[in-house]
CSV table of C-alpha atoms and ligand atoms in Angstrom, one decimal:
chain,number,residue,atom,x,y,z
A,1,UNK,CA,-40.0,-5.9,-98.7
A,2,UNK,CA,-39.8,-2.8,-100.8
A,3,UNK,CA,-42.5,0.2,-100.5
A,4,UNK,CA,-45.1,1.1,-103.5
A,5,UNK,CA,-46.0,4.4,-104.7
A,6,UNK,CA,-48.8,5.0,-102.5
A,7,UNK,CA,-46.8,3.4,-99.8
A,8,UNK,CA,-44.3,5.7,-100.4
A,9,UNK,CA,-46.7,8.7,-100.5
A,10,UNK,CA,-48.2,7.8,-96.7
A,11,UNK,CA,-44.7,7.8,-95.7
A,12,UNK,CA,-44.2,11.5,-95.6
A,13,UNK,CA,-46.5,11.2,-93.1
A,14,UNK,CA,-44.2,10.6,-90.2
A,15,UNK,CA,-46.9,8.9,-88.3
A,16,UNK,CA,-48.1,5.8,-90.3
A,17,UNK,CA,-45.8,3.2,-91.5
A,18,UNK,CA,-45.8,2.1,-94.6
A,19,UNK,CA,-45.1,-1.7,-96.1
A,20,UNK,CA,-45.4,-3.5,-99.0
A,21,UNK,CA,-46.7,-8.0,-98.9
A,22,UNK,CA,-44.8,-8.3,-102.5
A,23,UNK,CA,-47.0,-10.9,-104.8
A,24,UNK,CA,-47.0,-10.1,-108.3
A,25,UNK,CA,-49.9,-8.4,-109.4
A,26,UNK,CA,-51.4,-9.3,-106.1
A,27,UNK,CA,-49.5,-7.0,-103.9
A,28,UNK,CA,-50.7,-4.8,-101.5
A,29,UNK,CA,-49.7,-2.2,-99.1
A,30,UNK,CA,-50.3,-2.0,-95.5
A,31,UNK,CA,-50.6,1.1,-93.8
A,32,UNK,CA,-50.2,1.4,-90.0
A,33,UNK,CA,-51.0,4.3,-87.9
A,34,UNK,CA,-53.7,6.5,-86.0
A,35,UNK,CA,-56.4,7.9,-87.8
A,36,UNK,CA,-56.4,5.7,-91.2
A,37,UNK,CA,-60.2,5.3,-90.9
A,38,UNK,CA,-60.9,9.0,-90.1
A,39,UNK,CA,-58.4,9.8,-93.5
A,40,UNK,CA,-59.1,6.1,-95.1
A,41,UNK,CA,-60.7,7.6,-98.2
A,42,UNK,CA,-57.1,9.5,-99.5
A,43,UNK,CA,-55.6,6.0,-99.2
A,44,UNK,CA,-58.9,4.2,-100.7
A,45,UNK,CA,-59.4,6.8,-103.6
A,46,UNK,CA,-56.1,5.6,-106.0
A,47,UNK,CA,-57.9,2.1,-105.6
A,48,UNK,CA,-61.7,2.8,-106.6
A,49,UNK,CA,-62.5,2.0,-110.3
A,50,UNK,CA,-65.6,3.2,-109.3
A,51,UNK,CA,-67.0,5.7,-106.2
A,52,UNK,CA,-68.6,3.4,-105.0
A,53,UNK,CA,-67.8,0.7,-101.8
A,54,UNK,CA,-70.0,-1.8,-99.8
A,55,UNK,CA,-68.6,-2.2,-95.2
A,56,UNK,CA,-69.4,-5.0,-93.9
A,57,UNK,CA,-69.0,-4.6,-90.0
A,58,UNK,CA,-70.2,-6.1,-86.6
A,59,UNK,CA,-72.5,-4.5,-84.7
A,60,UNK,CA,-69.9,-3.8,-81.5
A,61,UNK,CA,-67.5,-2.3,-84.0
A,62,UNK,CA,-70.0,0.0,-86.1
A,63,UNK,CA,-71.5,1.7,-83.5
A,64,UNK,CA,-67.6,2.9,-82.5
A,65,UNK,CA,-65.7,3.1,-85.8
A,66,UNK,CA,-68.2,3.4,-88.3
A,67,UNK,CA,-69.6,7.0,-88.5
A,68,UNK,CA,-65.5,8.3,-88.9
A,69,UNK,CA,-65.3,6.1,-92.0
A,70,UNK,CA,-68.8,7.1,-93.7
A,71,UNK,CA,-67.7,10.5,-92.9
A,72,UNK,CA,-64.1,10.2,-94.6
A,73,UNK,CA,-66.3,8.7,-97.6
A,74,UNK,CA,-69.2,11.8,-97.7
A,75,UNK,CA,-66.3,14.5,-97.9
A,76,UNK,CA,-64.9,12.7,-101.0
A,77,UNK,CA,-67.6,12.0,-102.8
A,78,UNK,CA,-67.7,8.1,-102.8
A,79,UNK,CA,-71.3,6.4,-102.6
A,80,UNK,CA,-71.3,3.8,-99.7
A,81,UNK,CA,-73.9,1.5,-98.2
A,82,UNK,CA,-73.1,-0.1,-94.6
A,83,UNK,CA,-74.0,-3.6,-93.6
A,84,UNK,CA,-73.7,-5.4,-90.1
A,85,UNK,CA,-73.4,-8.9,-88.8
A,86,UNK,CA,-73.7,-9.4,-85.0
A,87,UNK,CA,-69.7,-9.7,-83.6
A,88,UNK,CA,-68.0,-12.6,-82.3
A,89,UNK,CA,-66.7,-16.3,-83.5
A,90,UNK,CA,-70.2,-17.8,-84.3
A,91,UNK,CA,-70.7,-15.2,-87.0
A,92,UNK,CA,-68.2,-16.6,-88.8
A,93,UNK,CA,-70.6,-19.3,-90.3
A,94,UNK,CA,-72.3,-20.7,-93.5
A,95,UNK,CA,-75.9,-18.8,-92.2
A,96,UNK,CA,-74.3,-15.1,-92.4
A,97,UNK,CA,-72.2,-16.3,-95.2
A,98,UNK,CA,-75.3,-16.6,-96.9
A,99,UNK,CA,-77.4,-13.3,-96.1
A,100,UNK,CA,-74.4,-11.2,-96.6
A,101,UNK,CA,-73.8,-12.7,-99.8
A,102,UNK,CA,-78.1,-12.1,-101.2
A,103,UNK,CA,-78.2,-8.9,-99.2
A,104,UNK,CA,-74.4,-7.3,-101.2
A,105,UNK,CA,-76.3,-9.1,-104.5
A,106,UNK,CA,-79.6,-7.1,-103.9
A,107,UNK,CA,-78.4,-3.9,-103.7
A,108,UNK,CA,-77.1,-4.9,-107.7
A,109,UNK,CA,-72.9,-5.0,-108.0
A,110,UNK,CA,-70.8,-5.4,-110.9
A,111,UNK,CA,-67.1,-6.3,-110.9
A,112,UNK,CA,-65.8,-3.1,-109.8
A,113,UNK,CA,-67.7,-3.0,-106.4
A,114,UNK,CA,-65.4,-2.8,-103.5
A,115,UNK,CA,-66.1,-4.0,-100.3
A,116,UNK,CA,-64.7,-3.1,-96.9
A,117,UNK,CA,-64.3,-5.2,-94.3
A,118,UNK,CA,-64.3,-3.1,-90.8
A,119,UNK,CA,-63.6,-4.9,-88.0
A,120,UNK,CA,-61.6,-7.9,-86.3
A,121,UNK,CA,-60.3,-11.2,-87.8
A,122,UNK,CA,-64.1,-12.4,-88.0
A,123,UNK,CA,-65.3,-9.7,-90.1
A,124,UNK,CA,-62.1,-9.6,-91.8
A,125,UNK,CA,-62.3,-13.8,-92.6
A,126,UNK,CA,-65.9,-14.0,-93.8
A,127,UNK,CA,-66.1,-10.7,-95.5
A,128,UNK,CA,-62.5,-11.8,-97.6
A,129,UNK,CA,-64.5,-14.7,-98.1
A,130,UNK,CA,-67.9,-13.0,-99.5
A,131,UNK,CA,-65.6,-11.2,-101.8
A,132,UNK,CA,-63.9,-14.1,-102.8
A,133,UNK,CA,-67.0,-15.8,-103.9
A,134,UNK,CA,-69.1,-12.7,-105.1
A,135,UNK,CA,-69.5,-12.8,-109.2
A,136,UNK,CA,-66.3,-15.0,-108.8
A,137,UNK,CA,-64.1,-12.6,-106.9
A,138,UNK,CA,-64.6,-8.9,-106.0
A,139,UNK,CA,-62.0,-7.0,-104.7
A,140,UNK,CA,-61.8,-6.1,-100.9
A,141,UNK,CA,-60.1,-3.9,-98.6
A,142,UNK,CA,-58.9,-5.0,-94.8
A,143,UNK,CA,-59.7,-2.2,-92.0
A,144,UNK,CA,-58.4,-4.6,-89.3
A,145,UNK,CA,-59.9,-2.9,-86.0
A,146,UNK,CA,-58.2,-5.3,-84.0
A,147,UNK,CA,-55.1,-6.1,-82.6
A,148,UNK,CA,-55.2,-9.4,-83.7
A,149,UNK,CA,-56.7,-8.8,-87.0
A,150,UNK,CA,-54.1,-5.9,-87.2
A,151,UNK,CA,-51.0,-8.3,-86.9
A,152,UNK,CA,-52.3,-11.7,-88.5
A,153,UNK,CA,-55.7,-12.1,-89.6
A,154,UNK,CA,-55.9,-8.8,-92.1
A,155,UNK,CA,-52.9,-9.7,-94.1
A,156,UNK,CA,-52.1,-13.0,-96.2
A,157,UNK,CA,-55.1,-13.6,-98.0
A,158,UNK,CA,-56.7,-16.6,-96.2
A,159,UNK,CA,-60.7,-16.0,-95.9
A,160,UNK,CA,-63.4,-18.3,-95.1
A,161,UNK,CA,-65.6,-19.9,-92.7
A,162,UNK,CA,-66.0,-22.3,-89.7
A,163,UNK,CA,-67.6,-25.5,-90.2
A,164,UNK,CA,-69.3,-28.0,-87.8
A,165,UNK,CA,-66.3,-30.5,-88.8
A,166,UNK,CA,-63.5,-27.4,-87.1
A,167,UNK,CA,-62.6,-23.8,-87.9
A,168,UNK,CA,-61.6,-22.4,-90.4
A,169,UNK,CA,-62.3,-25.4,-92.9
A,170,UNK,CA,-64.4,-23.6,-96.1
A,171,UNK,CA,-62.5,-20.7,-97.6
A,172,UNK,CA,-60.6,-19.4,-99.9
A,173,UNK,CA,-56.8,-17.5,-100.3
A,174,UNK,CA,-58.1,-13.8,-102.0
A,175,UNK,CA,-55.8,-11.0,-100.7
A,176,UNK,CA,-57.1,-8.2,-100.2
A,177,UNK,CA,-56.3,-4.4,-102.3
A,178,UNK,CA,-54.9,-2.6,-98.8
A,179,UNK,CA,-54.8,-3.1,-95.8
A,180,UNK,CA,-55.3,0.0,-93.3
A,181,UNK,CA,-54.5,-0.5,-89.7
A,182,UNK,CA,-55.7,2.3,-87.5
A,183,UNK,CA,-53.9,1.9,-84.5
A,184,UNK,CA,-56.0,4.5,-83.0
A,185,UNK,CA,-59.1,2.1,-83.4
A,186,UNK,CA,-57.5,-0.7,-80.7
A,187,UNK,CA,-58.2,1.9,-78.1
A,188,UNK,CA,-61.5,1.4,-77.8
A,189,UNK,CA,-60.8,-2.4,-77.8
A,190,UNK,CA,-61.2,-4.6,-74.6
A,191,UNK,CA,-58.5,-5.1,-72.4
A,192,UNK,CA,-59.3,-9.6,-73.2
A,193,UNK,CA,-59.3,-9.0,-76.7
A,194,UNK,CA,-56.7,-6.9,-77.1
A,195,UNK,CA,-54.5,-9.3,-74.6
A,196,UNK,CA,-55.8,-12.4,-76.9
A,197,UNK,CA,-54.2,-10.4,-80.0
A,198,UNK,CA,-51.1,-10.0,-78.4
A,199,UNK,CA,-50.5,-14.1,-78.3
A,200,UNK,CA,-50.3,-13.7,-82.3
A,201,UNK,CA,-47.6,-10.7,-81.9
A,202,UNK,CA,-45.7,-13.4,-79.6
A,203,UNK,CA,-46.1,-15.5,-82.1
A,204,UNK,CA,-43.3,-13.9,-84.5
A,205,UNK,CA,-41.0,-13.9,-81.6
A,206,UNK,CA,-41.3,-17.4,-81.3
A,207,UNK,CA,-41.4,-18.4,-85.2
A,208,UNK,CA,-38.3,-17.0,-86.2
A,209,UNK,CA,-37.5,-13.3,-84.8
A,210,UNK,CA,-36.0,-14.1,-81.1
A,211,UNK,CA,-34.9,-10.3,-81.3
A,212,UNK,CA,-38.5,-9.2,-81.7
A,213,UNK,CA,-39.3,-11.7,-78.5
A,214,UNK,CA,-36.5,-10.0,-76.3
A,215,UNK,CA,-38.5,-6.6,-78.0
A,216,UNK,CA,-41.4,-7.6,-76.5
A,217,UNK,CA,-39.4,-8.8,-73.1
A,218,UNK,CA,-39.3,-4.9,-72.7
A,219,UNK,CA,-42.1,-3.4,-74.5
A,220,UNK,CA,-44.9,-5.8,-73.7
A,221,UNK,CA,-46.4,-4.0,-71.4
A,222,UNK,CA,-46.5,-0.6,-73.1
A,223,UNK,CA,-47.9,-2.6,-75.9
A,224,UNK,CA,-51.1,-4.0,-73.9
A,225,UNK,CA,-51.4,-0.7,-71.7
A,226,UNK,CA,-52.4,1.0,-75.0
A,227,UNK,CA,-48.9,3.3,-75.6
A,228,UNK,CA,-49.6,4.5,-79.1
A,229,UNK,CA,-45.9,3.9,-80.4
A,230,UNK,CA,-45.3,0.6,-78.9
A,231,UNK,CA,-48.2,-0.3,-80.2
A,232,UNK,CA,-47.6,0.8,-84.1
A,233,UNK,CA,-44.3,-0.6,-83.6
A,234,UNK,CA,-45.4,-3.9,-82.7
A,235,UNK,CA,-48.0,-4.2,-85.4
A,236,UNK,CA,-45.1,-2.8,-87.8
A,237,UNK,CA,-43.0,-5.5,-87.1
A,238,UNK,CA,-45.6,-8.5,-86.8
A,239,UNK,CA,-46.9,-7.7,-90.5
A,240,UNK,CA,-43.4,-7.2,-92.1
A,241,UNK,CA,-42.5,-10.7,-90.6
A,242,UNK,CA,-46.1,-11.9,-91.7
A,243,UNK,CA,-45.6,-10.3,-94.9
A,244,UNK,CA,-42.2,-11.9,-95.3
A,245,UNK,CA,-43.2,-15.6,-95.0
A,246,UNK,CA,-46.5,-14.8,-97.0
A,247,UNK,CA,-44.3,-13.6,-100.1
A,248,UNK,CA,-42.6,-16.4,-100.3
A,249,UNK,CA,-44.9,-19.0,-99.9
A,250,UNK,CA,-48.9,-17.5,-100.1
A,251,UNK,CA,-50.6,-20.6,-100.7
A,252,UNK,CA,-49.2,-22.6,-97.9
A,253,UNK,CA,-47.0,-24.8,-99.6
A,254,UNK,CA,-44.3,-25.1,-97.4
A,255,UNK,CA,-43.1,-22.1,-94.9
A,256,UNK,CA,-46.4,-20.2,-94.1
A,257,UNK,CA,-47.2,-23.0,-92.5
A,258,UNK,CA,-45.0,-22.2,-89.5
A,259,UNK,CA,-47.4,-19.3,-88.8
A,260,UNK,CA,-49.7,-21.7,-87.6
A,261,UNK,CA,-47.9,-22.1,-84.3
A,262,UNK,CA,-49.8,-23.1,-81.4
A,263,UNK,CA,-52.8,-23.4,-83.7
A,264,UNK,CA,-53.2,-27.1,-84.4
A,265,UNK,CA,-53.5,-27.6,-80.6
A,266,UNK,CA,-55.4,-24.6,-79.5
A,267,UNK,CA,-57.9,-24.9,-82.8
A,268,UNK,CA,-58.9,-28.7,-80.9
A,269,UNK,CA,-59.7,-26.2,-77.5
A,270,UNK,CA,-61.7,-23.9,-79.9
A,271,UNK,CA,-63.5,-26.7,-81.5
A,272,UNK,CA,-64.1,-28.3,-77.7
A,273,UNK,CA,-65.3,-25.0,-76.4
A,274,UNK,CA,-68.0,-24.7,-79.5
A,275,UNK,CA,-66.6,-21.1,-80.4
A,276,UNK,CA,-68.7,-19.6,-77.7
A,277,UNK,CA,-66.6,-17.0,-76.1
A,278,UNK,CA,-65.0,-18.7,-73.6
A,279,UNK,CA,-62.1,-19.2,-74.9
A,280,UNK,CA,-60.9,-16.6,-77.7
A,281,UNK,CA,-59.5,-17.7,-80.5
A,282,UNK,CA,-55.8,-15.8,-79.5
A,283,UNK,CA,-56.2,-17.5,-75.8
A,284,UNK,CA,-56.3,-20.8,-77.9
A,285,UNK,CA,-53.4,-20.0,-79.9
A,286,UNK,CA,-51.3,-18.4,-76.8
A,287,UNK,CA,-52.1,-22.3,-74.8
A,288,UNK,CA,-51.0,-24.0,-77.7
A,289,UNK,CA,-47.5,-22.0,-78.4
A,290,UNK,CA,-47.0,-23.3,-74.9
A,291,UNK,CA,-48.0,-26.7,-75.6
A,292,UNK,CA,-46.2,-27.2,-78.5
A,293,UNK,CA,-42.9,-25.4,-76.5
A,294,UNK,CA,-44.0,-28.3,-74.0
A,295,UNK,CA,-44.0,-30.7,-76.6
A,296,UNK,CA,-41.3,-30.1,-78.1
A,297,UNK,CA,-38.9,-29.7,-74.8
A,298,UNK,CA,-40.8,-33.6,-73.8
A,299,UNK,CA,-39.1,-34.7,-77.3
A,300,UNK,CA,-35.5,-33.9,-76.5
A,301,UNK,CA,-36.0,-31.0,-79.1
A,302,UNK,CA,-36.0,-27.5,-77.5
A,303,UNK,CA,-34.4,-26.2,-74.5
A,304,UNK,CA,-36.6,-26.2,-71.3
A,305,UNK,CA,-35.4,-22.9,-70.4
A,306,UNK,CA,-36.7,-21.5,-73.5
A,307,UNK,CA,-40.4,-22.9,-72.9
A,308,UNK,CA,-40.3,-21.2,-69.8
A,309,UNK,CA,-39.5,-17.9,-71.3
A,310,UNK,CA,-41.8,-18.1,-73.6
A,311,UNK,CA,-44.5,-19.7,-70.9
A,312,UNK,CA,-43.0,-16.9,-68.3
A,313,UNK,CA,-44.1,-13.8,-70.7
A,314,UNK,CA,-47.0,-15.1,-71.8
A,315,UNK,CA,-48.4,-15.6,-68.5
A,316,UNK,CA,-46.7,-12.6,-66.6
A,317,UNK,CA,-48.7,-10.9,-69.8
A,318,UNK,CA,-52.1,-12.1,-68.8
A,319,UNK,CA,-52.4,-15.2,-71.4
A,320,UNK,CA,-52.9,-18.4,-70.9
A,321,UNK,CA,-50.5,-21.1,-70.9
A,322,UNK,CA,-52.9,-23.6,-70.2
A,323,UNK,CA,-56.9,-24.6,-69.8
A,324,UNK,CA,-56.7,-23.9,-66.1
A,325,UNK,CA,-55.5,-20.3,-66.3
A,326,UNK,CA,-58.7,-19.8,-67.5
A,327,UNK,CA,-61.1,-20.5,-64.7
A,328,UNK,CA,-58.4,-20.2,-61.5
A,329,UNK,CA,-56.1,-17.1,-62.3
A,330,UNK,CA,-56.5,-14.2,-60.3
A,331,UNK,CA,-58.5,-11.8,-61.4
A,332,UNK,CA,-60.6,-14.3,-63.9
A,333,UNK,CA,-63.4,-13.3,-62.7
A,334,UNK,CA,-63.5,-10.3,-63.0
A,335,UNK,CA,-62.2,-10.1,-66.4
A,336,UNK,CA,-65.1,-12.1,-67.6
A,337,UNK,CA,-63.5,-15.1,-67.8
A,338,UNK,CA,-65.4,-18.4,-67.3
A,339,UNK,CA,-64.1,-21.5,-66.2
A,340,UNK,CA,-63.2,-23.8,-68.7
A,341,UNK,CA,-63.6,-27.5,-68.1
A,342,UNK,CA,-59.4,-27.6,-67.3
A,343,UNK,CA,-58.9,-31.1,-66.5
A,344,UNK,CA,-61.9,-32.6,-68.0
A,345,UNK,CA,-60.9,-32.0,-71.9
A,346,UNK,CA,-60.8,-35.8,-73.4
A,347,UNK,CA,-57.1,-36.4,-75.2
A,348,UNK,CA,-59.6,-38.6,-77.7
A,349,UNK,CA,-61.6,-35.7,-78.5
A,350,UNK,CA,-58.9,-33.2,-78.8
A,351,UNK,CA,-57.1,-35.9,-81.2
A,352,UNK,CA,-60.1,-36.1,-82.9
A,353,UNK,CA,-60.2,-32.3,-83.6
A,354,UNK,CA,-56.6,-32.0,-84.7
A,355,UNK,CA,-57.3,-35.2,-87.0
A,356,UNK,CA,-59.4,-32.8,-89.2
A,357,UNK,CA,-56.7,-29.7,-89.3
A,358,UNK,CA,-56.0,-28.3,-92.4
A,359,UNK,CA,-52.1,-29.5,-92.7
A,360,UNK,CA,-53.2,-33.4,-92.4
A,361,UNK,CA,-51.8,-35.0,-95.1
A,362,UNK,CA,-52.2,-38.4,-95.7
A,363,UNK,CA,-54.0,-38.6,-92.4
A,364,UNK,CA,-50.7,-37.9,-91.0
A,365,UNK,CA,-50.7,-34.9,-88.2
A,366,UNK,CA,-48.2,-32.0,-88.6
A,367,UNK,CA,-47.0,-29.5,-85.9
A,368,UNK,CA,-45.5,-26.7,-85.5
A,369,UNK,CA,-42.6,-27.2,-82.7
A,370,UNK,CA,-39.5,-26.0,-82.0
A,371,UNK,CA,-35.8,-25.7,-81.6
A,372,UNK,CA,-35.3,-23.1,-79.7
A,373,UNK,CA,-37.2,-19.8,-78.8
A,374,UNK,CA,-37.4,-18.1,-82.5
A,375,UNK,CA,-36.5,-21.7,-83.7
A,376,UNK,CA,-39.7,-23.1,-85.5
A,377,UNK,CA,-39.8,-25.8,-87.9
A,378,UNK,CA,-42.7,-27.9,-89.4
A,379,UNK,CA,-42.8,-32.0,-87.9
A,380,UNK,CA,-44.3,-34.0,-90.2
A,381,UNK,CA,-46.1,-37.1,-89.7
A,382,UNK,CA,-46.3,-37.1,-85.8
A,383,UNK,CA,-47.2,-39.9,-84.2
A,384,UNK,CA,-51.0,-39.5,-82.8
A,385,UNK,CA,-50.1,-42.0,-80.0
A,386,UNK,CA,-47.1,-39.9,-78.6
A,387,UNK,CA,-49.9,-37.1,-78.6
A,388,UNK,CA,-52.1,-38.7,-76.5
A,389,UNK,CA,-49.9,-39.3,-73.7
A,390,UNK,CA,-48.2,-36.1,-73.6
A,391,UNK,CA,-51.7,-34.5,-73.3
A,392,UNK,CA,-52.6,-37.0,-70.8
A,393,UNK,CA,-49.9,-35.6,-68.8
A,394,UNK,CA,-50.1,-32.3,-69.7
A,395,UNK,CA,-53.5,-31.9,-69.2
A,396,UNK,CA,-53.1,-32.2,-65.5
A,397,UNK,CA,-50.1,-30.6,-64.8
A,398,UNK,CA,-51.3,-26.5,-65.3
A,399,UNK,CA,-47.9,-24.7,-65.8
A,400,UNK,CA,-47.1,-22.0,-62.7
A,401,UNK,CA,-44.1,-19.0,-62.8
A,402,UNK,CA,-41.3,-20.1,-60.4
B,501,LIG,P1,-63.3,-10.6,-83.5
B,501,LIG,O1,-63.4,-10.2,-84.9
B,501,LIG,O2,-64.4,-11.5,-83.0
B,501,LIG,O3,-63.2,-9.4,-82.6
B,501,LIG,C1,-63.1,-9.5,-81.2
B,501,LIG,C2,-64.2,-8.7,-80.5
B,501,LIG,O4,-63.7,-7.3,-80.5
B,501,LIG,C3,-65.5,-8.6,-81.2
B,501,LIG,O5,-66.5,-8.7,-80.2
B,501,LIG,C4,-65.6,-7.3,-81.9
B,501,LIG,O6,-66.9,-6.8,-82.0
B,501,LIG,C5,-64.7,-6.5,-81.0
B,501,LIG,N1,-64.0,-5.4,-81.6
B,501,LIG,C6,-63.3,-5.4,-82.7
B,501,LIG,N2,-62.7,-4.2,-82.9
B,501,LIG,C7,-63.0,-3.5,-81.9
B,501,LIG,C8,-62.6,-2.2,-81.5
B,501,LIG,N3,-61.7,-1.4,-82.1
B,501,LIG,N4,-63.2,-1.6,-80.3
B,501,LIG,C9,-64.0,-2.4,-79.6
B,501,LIG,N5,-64.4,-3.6,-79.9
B,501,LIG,C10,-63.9,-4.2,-81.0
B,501,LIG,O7,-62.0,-11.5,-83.2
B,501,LIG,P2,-60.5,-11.3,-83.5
B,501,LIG,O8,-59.7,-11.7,-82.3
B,501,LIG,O9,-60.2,-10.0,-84.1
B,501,LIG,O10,-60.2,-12.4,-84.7
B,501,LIG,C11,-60.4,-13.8,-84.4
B,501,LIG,C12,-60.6,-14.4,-85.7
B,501,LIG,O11,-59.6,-14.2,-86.6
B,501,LIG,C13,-60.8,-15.9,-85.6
B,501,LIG,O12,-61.9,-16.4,-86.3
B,501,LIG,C14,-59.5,-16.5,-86.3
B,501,LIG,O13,-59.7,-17.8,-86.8
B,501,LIG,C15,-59.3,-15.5,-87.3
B,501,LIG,N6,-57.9,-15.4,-87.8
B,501,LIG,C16,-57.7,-15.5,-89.1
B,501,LIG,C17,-56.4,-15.4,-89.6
B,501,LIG,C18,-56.1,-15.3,-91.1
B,501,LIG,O14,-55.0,-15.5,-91.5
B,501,LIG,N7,-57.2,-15.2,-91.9
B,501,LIG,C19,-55.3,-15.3,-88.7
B,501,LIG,C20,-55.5,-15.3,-87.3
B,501,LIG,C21,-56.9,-15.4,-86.9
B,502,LIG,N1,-52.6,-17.1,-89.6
B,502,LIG,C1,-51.9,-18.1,-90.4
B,502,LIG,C2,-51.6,-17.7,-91.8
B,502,LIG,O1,-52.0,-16.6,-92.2
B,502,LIG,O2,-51.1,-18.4,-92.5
């Protein structure tokens, strides 16, 4: 990764760190540190053709981060109108698609209008998305306000939509002009969600950075109890490794793939669940990293000893590592957790959901599993049957810490 000029330039301020996702004429930089959204219009300015940008937010999000970012816009001078969609998963859908897409037209655009997308991977998915589709492809800009969104969903370029048939199915790959991560915004952020992005961030330790894992072994903690430089650090080093796999392979073709740990499992729980807020989508993708460490340890592939780490932190880090946590763990309840349906999730159904996943090919399922902790490769063509009967199993045996 190399930094760009105005990468370069946020550099000399010691506080926010600065990379660069390399594509061509599509690159971008990503900017991480506190108070980007208070400043965000020095950083924005360089990238206006005209004064003039459309947010997009959710309506949790607005009412907290919103007036510093109109504010940074007044004192320089650039025209903005401010739009909100109500916040969580079900937002992400064809209906809001739709008003946010006549409601930008109404207020009359060109192809110079720049949107803003301000807010966490929802807002961030369905506005890239908009833009994507707008007069055939505006430019956007990512203001990731979570730390999910700040580590995965804000960088990379995939937008879009959930459909009735899974998540994530209509969209399109548009990368954005910038992405600005305050990390001062995640401290308004609930202790679930922000715990729920923290799955992704374990997710780089277990692709391919076991040194970013151990990383984590120690700083984990500091992370999730809201320590400003942990934080930035652990963002920093989630989106260079994002950035890294994105350069060399945006469209999917091959490698990015791997990014999709735990996702072709815990995507069938989302589905199950009906994206209704019981299980977030990082919850989903923290059970199926530990599935798919299962998985692969049941096929003679990865060390058990490794699952467990990886199951061990998770869990000692307040994710789940299976359905069960959900509704059983201490303290569920009072985190606003409600019981999922552990042991009554049908194998069929869950089959039925990973049938329809975006890396089918051929009708033939592909996972991500493992070698090792920081070990991930891309099976092809696993067999549906063997599947089955490891959920079966696994279904019913909820994993516990020694
Ligand atoms: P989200 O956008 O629903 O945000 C979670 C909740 O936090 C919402 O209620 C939101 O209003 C609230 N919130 C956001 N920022 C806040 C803040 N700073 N303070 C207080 N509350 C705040 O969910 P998410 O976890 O950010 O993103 C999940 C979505 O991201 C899923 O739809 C998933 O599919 C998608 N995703 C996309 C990619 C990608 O590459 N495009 C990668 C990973 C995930
Ligand atoms: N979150 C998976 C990807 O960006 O490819």
């Amino acid at each position: 990764m190399t930094l760009g000029a105005s990468a370069r330039e946020a550099s000399s301020r010691s506080s926010t760190n600065c990379l660069r996702l390399d594509l061509g004429a599509r690159s971008y930089d990503i900017l991480v540190g506190p108070a980007l959204i208070q400043k965000a219009a020095e950083a924005l300015l360089p990238l206006l053709p005209q004064k003039r940008v459309i947010i997009i937010s959710d309506e949790t999000v607005a009412a907290l981060h919103l007036p510093s970012l109109e504010a940074s816009l007044q004192a320089a001078d650039i025209a903005y109108h401010s739009m909100t969609v109500p916040a969580g998963e079900a937002t992400k859908d064809f209906k809001y698609f739709q008003s946010l897409c006549e409601d930008i037209l109404a207020l009359g655009i060109d192809r110079k209008t720049m949107l803003i997308a301000l807010g966490g991977g929802v807002i961030g998915d369905l506005v890239g998305f908009v833009a994507s589709s707008l007069l055939r492809g505006l430019d956007f800009i990512q203001m990731p306000t979570t730390l999910l969104a700040q580590v995965d969903s804000s960088v990379g370029g995939k937008t879009g939509i959930n459909s009735a048939h899974g998540k994530n199915l209509i969209g399109a790959f548009h990368q954005p002009k910038l992405v600005l991560a305050d990390s001062a915004s995640l401290a308004t952020l609930p202790a679930r969600d922000l715990r729920a992005g923290y799955a992704e961030v374990v997710k780089y330790g277990l692709i391919d950075d076991p040194d970013f894992f151990t990383w984590l072994e120690e700083h984990g903690s500091a992370v999730l109890s809201g320590e400003a430089d942990a934080q930035r650090s652990a963002v920093t080093r989630s989106c260079a490794n994002k950035a890294r796999i994105v350069a060399a392979d945006e469209k999917e073709a091959g490698q990015r793939a791997l990014l999709n740990l735990g996702h072709t499992f815990g995507h069938a729980f989302e589905a199950e669940c009906g994206y209704d807020g019981r299980l977030l989508h990082g919850e989903a993708v923290a059970i199926g990293m530990a599935m798919a460490m299962d998985f692969s340890v049941s096929e003679g592939l990865c060390p058990q000893d490794d699952a467990l780490r990886a199951k061990n932190h998770m869990y000692q880090h307040g994710l789940p590592t299976h359905p069960a946590d959900m509704g059983t763990r201490r303290g569920a309840v009072q985190m606003g957790l409600a019981p999922l349906p552990d042991t009554c999730f049908d194998p069929d159904r869950l089959l039925s959901h990973m049938a329809k996943d975006k890396k089918v090919q051929d009708k033939k399922l592909v996972f991500i599993l493992t070698k090792a902790l920081g070990q991930a490769f891309i099976a092809r063509d696993v067999a549906p049957g063997k599947i089955r009967l490891f959920l079966q199993n696994w279904l019913s045996e909820p994993y516990r810490p020694s």
